[in-house]
Coordinates of C-alpha atoms and ligand atoms in Angstrom, one line a residue:
M1 CA 23.4 -17.1 4.1
R2 CA 20.8 -14.6 2.9
I3 CA 19.6 -15.5 -0.6
D4 CA 17.1 -13.6 -2.7
L5 CA 16.4 -15.2 -6.1
H6 CA 13.9 -12.8 -7.8
T7 CA 14.7 -9.1 -8.5
H8 CA 14.1 -6.6 -11.3
S9 CA 16.3 -3.7 -12.6
T10 CA 15.9 -1.0 -15.2
A11 CA 16.6 -3.7 -17.8
S12 CA 12.9 -4.4 -17.3
D13 CA 10.5 -2.7 -14.9
G14 CA 12.6 -2.2 -11.8
T15 CA 13.8 1.3 -10.9
D16 CA 17.4 0.5 -9.8
T17 CA 20.0 0.2 -12.5
P18 CA 21.7 -3.2 -12.5
A19 CA 24.7 -1.6 -10.7
E20 CA 22.5 0.0 -8.1
L21 CA 20.7 -3.2 -7.6
V22 CA 23.8 -5.2 -6.7
R23 CA 25.1 -2.5 -4.5
N24 CA 21.7 -2.2 -2.7
A25 CA 21.7 -6.0 -2.4
A26 CA 25.1 -6.0 -0.6
A27 CA 23.9 -3.1 1.6
A28 CA 20.8 -5.2 2.5
G29 CA 23.1 -7.9 3.8
L30 CA 22.5 -10.4 1.0
D31 CA 25.1 -13.1 0.2
V32 CA 23.3 -14.2 -3.1
V33 CA 21.0 -12.2 -5.4
A34 CA 19.5 -13.3 -8.6
L35 CA 18.8 -10.8 -11.4
T36 CA 15.5 -11.9 -13.1
D37 CA 14.4 -9.2 -15.5
H38 CA 11.3 -9.8 -17.6
D39 CA 12.2 -11.6 -20.8
T40 CA 15.8 -10.2 -21.0
T41 CA 19.4 -10.8 -19.9
R42 CA 20.6 -7.3 -20.9
G43 CA 21.3 -6.2 -17.3
Y44 CA 23.9 -9.0 -16.6
A45 CA 27.0 -7.2 -17.8
E46 CA 26.5 -4.0 -15.8
A47 CA 25.5 -6.1 -12.7
I48 CA 28.7 -8.2 -13.0
A49 CA 30.9 -5.2 -13.5
A50 CA 29.6 -3.6 -10.3
L51 CA 29.3 -6.7 -8.2
P52 CA 30.6 -6.0 -4.7
E53 CA 32.9 -8.5 -3.0
G54 CA 31.0 -10.9 -0.8
L55 CA 27.9 -10.9 -3.0
T56 CA 27.3 -13.7 -5.5
L57 CA 25.1 -13.0 -8.6
V58 CA 22.8 -15.7 -10.0
T59 CA 22.0 -14.8 -13.6
G60 CA 18.4 -15.4 -14.6
A61 CA 15.2 -14.1 -16.2
E62 CA 11.5 -14.1 -15.6
L63 CA 9.8 -15.5 -18.7
S64 CA 6.3 -14.5 -19.6
C65 CA 4.2 -17.6 -20.3
R66 CA 0.5 -18.4 -20.8
I67 CA -1.4 -21.7 -20.4
D68 CA -5.1 -22.1 -21.2
G69 CA -5.5 -18.3 -21.3
V70 CA -3.9 -17.7 -17.9
S71 CA -0.8 -15.6 -17.8
M72 CA 2.0 -17.0 -15.6
H73 CA 5.7 -16.2 -14.9
L74 CA 8.5 -18.8 -15.1
L75 CA 11.8 -17.9 -13.3
A76 CA 14.8 -19.3 -15.2
Y77 CA 18.2 -19.5 -13.6
L78 CA 21.7 -20.1 -14.8
F79 CA 20.9 -20.9 -18.4
D80 CA 23.3 -20.1 -21.2
P81 CA 22.2 -16.6 -22.4
E82 CA 23.7 -17.3 -25.8
E83 CA 21.8 -20.5 -26.5
P84 CA 20.0 -19.6 -29.8
E85 CA 16.5 -21.2 -29.3
L86 CA 15.8 -19.7 -25.9
L87 CA 17.4 -16.4 -27.0
A88 CA 15.1 -16.2 -30.0
E89 CA 12.0 -16.9 -27.9
R90 CA 13.0 -14.3 -25.3
E91 CA 13.5 -11.7 -28.0
L92 CA 10.1 -12.5 -29.6
V93 CA 8.4 -11.9 -26.2
R94 CA 10.4 -8.8 -25.4
D95 CA 10.0 -7.2 -28.8
D96 CA 6.2 -7.8 -28.8
R97 CA 6.0 -5.8 -25.6
V98 CA 6.5 -2.6 -27.6
P99 CA 3.4 -2.7 -29.9
R100 CA 1.4 -4.1 -27.0
A101 CA 2.4 -1.1 -24.8
R102 CA 1.5 1.2 -27.6
G103 CA -1.8 -0.5 -27.8
M104 CA -2.5 0.1 -24.1
V105 CA -1.6 3.7 -24.6
A106 CA -4.1 4.0 -27.4
K107 CA -6.8 2.3 -25.2
L108 CA -6.0 4.8 -22.4
Q109 CA -6.3 7.7 -24.8
A110 CA -9.7 6.3 -25.9
L111 CA -10.7 6.4 -22.2
G112 CA -9.8 10.1 -22.1
V113 CA -6.3 9.8 -20.4
P114 CA -3.8 12.2 -22.0
V115 CA -0.9 9.6 -21.9
T116 CA 1.5 9.4 -24.8
W117 CA 3.8 6.7 -26.1
E118 CA 6.7 9.2 -25.8
Q119 CA 6.0 9.4 -22.1
V120 CA 5.9 5.7 -21.6
A121 CA 9.0 5.2 -23.7
R122 CA 10.9 7.8 -21.6
I123 CA 9.9 6.0 -18.4
A124 CA 10.9 2.6 -19.8
G125 CA 14.2 3.8 -21.2
D126 CA 15.9 0.8 -22.8
G127 CA 14.2 -1.6 -20.4
S128 CA 11.8 -4.3 -21.6
V129 CA 8.6 -2.3 -21.6
G130 CA 5.7 -3.4 -19.4
R131 CA 2.5 -2.4 -17.6
P132 CA 4.5 -1.0 -14.6
H133 CA 5.9 1.7 -17.0
V134 CA 2.4 2.5 -18.2
A135 CA 1.3 2.6 -14.6
T136 CA 4.1 5.0 -13.7
A137 CA 2.8 7.3 -16.5
L138 CA -0.7 7.2 -14.9
V139 CA 0.8 8.1 -11.6
E140 CA 2.7 11.0 -13.2
L141 CA -0.6 12.2 -14.7
G142 CA -2.4 12.0 -11.4
V143 CA -4.8 9.4 -12.7
V144 CA -3.9 6.9 -9.9
P145 CA -2.0 7.5 -6.7
T146 CA 0.4 4.5 -6.9
V147 CA 1.6 2.0 -9.5
S148 CA -0.4 -0.8 -7.8
D149 CA -3.6 1.3 -8.1
A150 CA -3.3 1.1 -11.9
F151 CA -3.7 -2.7 -11.7
T152 CA -7.5 -2.7 -11.5
E153 CA -10.3 -3.6 -13.9
D154 CA -10.6 0.1 -14.8
W155 CA -7.1 0.2 -16.0
L156 CA -4.3 -2.4 -16.5
A157 CA -5.3 -5.5 -14.6
D158 CA -5.5 -8.7 -16.7
G159 CA -8.7 -8.2 -18.7
G160 CA -9.0 -4.6 -17.5
Q161 CA -10.3 -1.7 -19.7
A162 CA -6.8 -0.7 -21.0
Y163 CA -5.2 -4.2 -20.9
M164 CA -3.7 -5.8 -23.9
E165 CA -2.2 -9.3 -24.2
K166 CA 1.3 -9.8 -25.5
H167 CA 3.0 -12.8 -27.0
E168 CA 3.6 -15.3 -24.1
T169 CA 5.3 -18.7 -24.3
D170 CA 3.6 -22.0 -23.6
P171 CA 5.2 -23.0 -20.2
F172 CA 6.0 -26.6 -21.4
E173 CA 7.9 -25.1 -24.3
A174 CA 9.6 -22.6 -22.0
I175 CA 10.7 -25.4 -19.6
R176 CA 12.0 -27.4 -22.6
L177 CA 13.9 -24.3 -23.9
V178 CA 15.4 -23.5 -20.5
K179 CA 16.5 -27.1 -19.9
G180 CA 18.1 -27.1 -23.4
A181 CA 20.1 -24.0 -22.4
G182 CA 21.3 -25.7 -19.2
G183 CA 19.0 -23.7 -16.8
V184 CA 16.7 -24.4 -13.9
T185 CA 13.0 -23.4 -13.8
V186 CA 10.9 -22.1 -10.9
F187 CA 7.2 -21.2 -11.2
A188 CA 7.0 -17.6 -9.9
H189 CA 4.2 -16.6 -7.4
P190 CA 1.8 -19.4 -8.5
G191 CA -0.8 -18.4 -5.9
A192 CA -0.9 -14.6 -6.7
D193 CA -4.6 -14.5 -7.2
K194 CA -5.0 -10.8 -6.9
R195 CA -3.3 -10.4 -10.3
G196 CA -6.0 -12.5 -12.1
R197 CA -6.7 -16.2 -12.6
T198 CA -4.1 -18.6 -11.3
V199 CA -2.9 -21.9 -12.9
P200 CA -4.7 -25.0 -11.5
E201 CA -2.7 -27.5 -9.4
A202 CA -3.3 -30.2 -12.0
A203 CA -1.4 -28.1 -14.6
I204 CA 1.5 -27.5 -12.1
A205 CA 1.6 -31.3 -11.7
K206 CA 2.0 -31.7 -15.4
M207 CA 4.8 -29.1 -15.5
A208 CA 6.5 -31.0 -12.7
A209 CA 6.4 -34.1 -14.8
A210 CA 7.8 -32.1 -17.7
G211 CA 10.8 -31.0 -15.7
L212 CA 9.8 -28.0 -13.7
D213 CA 12.3 -27.7 -10.8
G214 CA 10.5 -25.6 -8.2
I215 CA 7.8 -23.2 -7.1
E216 CA 8.2 -19.8 -5.4
V217 CA 6.3 -20.1 -2.1
D218 CA 7.4 -17.2 0.1
H219 CA 6.3 -14.2 -1.9
M220 CA 4.5 -11.0 -0.8
D221 CA 1.5 -11.9 -2.9
H222 CA 0.9 -15.2 -1.0
D223 CA -1.0 -15.1 2.3
P224 CA -0.1 -17.7 5.0
E225 CA -2.7 -20.2 3.9
T226 CA -1.6 -20.0 0.3
R227 CA 2.0 -20.6 1.4
D228 CA 1.0 -23.7 3.4
R229 CA -1.0 -25.1 0.5
L230 CA 1.9 -24.5 -2.0
R231 CA 4.4 -26.0 0.4
G232 CA 2.2 -29.1 0.5
L233 CA 1.9 -29.2 -3.2
A234 CA 5.7 -28.9 -3.6
A235 CA 6.2 -31.8 -1.2
D236 CA 3.6 -33.9 -3.1
L237 CA 5.2 -33.2 -6.5
G238 CA 8.9 -33.3 -5.4
L239 CA 9.5 -29.6 -6.3
L240 CA 12.0 -27.3 -4.7
V241 CA 10.6 -24.4 -2.7
T242 CA 12.0 -20.9 -3.0
G243 CA 11.3 -17.5 -1.4
S244 CA 12.2 -14.2 -2.9
S245 CA 11.4 -10.5 -2.8
D246 CA 10.4 -9.9 -6.4
Y247 CA 12.0 -6.5 -5.8
H248 CA 11.1 -3.7 -8.3
G249 CA 12.9 -0.7 -6.6
S250 CA 10.4 2.1 -5.9
R251 CA 7.7 0.5 -8.0
K252 CA 6.8 -1.9 -5.2
T253 CA 7.0 -1.6 -1.4
V254 CA 8.9 -4.9 -0.9
T255 CA 12.6 -4.6 0.1
L256 CA 15.6 -6.6 -1.0
G257 CA 15.9 -9.8 1.0
E258 CA 12.4 -9.4 2.7
F259 CA 11.7 -13.0 1.5
R260 CA 14.5 -15.5 1.1
T261 CA 15.5 -19.0 -0.2
D262 CA 16.9 -21.7 2.0
P263 CA 20.6 -22.3 1.4
E264 CA 20.1 -26.0 0.7
V265 CA 17.6 -25.2 -2.0
Y266 CA 20.0 -22.7 -3.5
G267 CA 22.7 -25.3 -3.5
E268 CA 20.4 -27.8 -5.3
I269 CA 19.6 -25.1 -8.0
T270 CA 23.3 -24.5 -8.6
R271 CA 24.0 -28.3 -8.8
R272 CA 21.3 -28.8 -11.4
A273 CA 22.3 -25.9 -13.6
T274 CA 24.8 -26.5 -16.4
G275 CA 24.3 -23.4 -18.5
A276 CA 26.1 -20.8 -16.3
F277 CA 27.8 -20.6 -12.9
P278 CA 27.0 -18.1 -10.1
V279 CA 29.3 -15.1 -10.4
P280 CA 31.3 -14.2 -7.2
G281 CA 31.7 -10.5 -6.6
T282 CA 35.2 -9.1 -7.0
G283 CA 34.7 -5.6 -5.7
G284 CA 33.0 -3.9 -8.5
A285 CA 33.6 -0.7 -10.4
Ligands
LIG1 P1 3.6 -7.1 -17.9 O1 4.7 -8.1 -17.9 O2 3.8 -5.9 -18.7 O3 2.2 -7.7 -18.2 O4 3.5 -6.5 -16.4 C1 3.6 -7.4 -15.3 C2 4.3 -6.7 -14.2 O5 3.3 -6.0 -13.5 C3 4.9 -7.7 -13.2 O6 6.2 -7.4 -13.0 C4 4.2 -7.4 -11.9 O7 5.1 -7.2 -10.8 C5 3.5 -6.1 -12.1 N1 2.2 -6.1 -11.4 C6 1.2 -7.0 -11.6 N2 0.2 -6.8 -10.8 C7 0.6 -5.8 -10.0 C8 0.0 -5.0 -8.9 N3 -1.2 -5.4 -8.5 N4 0.7 -4.0 -8.4 C9 1.9 -3.7 -8.8 N5 2.5 -4.3 -9.8 C10 1.8 -5.3 -10.4
LIG2 ZN1 7.9 -6.7 -13.1
LIG3 FE1 6.2 -12.0 -11.9
LIG4 FE1 9.0 -10.5 -11.0

């Protein structure tokens, strides 16, 4: 079984539509793929309608959180997308991305970059708008060669010259909300130190005590030493270990299924979840 539990579509900052994503996942030989767009579930319907036979969809989201001033991402799986408390928090975070992206455009203009909100809005379409869309505008303008090159102190990295914070949820509150909606939580790329400060292990231990289910260990942003350390931490804290691509289509170099989750861990995630069931493909549209 080939299982990839972290991907993005055009519902947030990926470049495949949800339909393209599930077709590409099947073509990549995956048996299970999770759709985890940033702070939104709006890609689900299209992904389910297009889901090829033999591929199972795990519905999810990647929730933007912050603890002690450090931004972090919490993957949430198989929660009830209609549960009102979690839905309200997701909408709050997603909607606050718009004034925040406009603010980053204004900062870039003040730095002399001729980017406009209209350009960023066109790139984002109806997806949850984020820094990768602003970064794509910078690539289009020839300011930086690639999306990754926009994530520096000069531009959009955490604390960078054109960076702006957005509303982000306290992770303990997010874990409580996801559990309340029947979902399972996995701390995404906890050792991705190139993106900025990371969350200390003591705080991860507190999250484990508060009901965090797992941590993402096999991820392109973790070097081998970081993976070993995180695997040890997961064993100490009794957390599940996942691995996933964090696929963003052409906005990142990683391919679907490049990192994967053990079938036993996947089984445990599905056993713990009560908010939604994995969706088996029926052939698609
Ligand atoms: P935002 O949620 O708008 O703050 O943007 C976060 C997104 O930026 C995440 O999906 C990351 O995948 C992406 N990102 C963060 N750092 C980098 C980087 N160094 N290169 C490419 N994408 C990045
Ligand atoms: Zn993203
Ligand atoms: Fe992330
Ligand atoms: Fe992600």
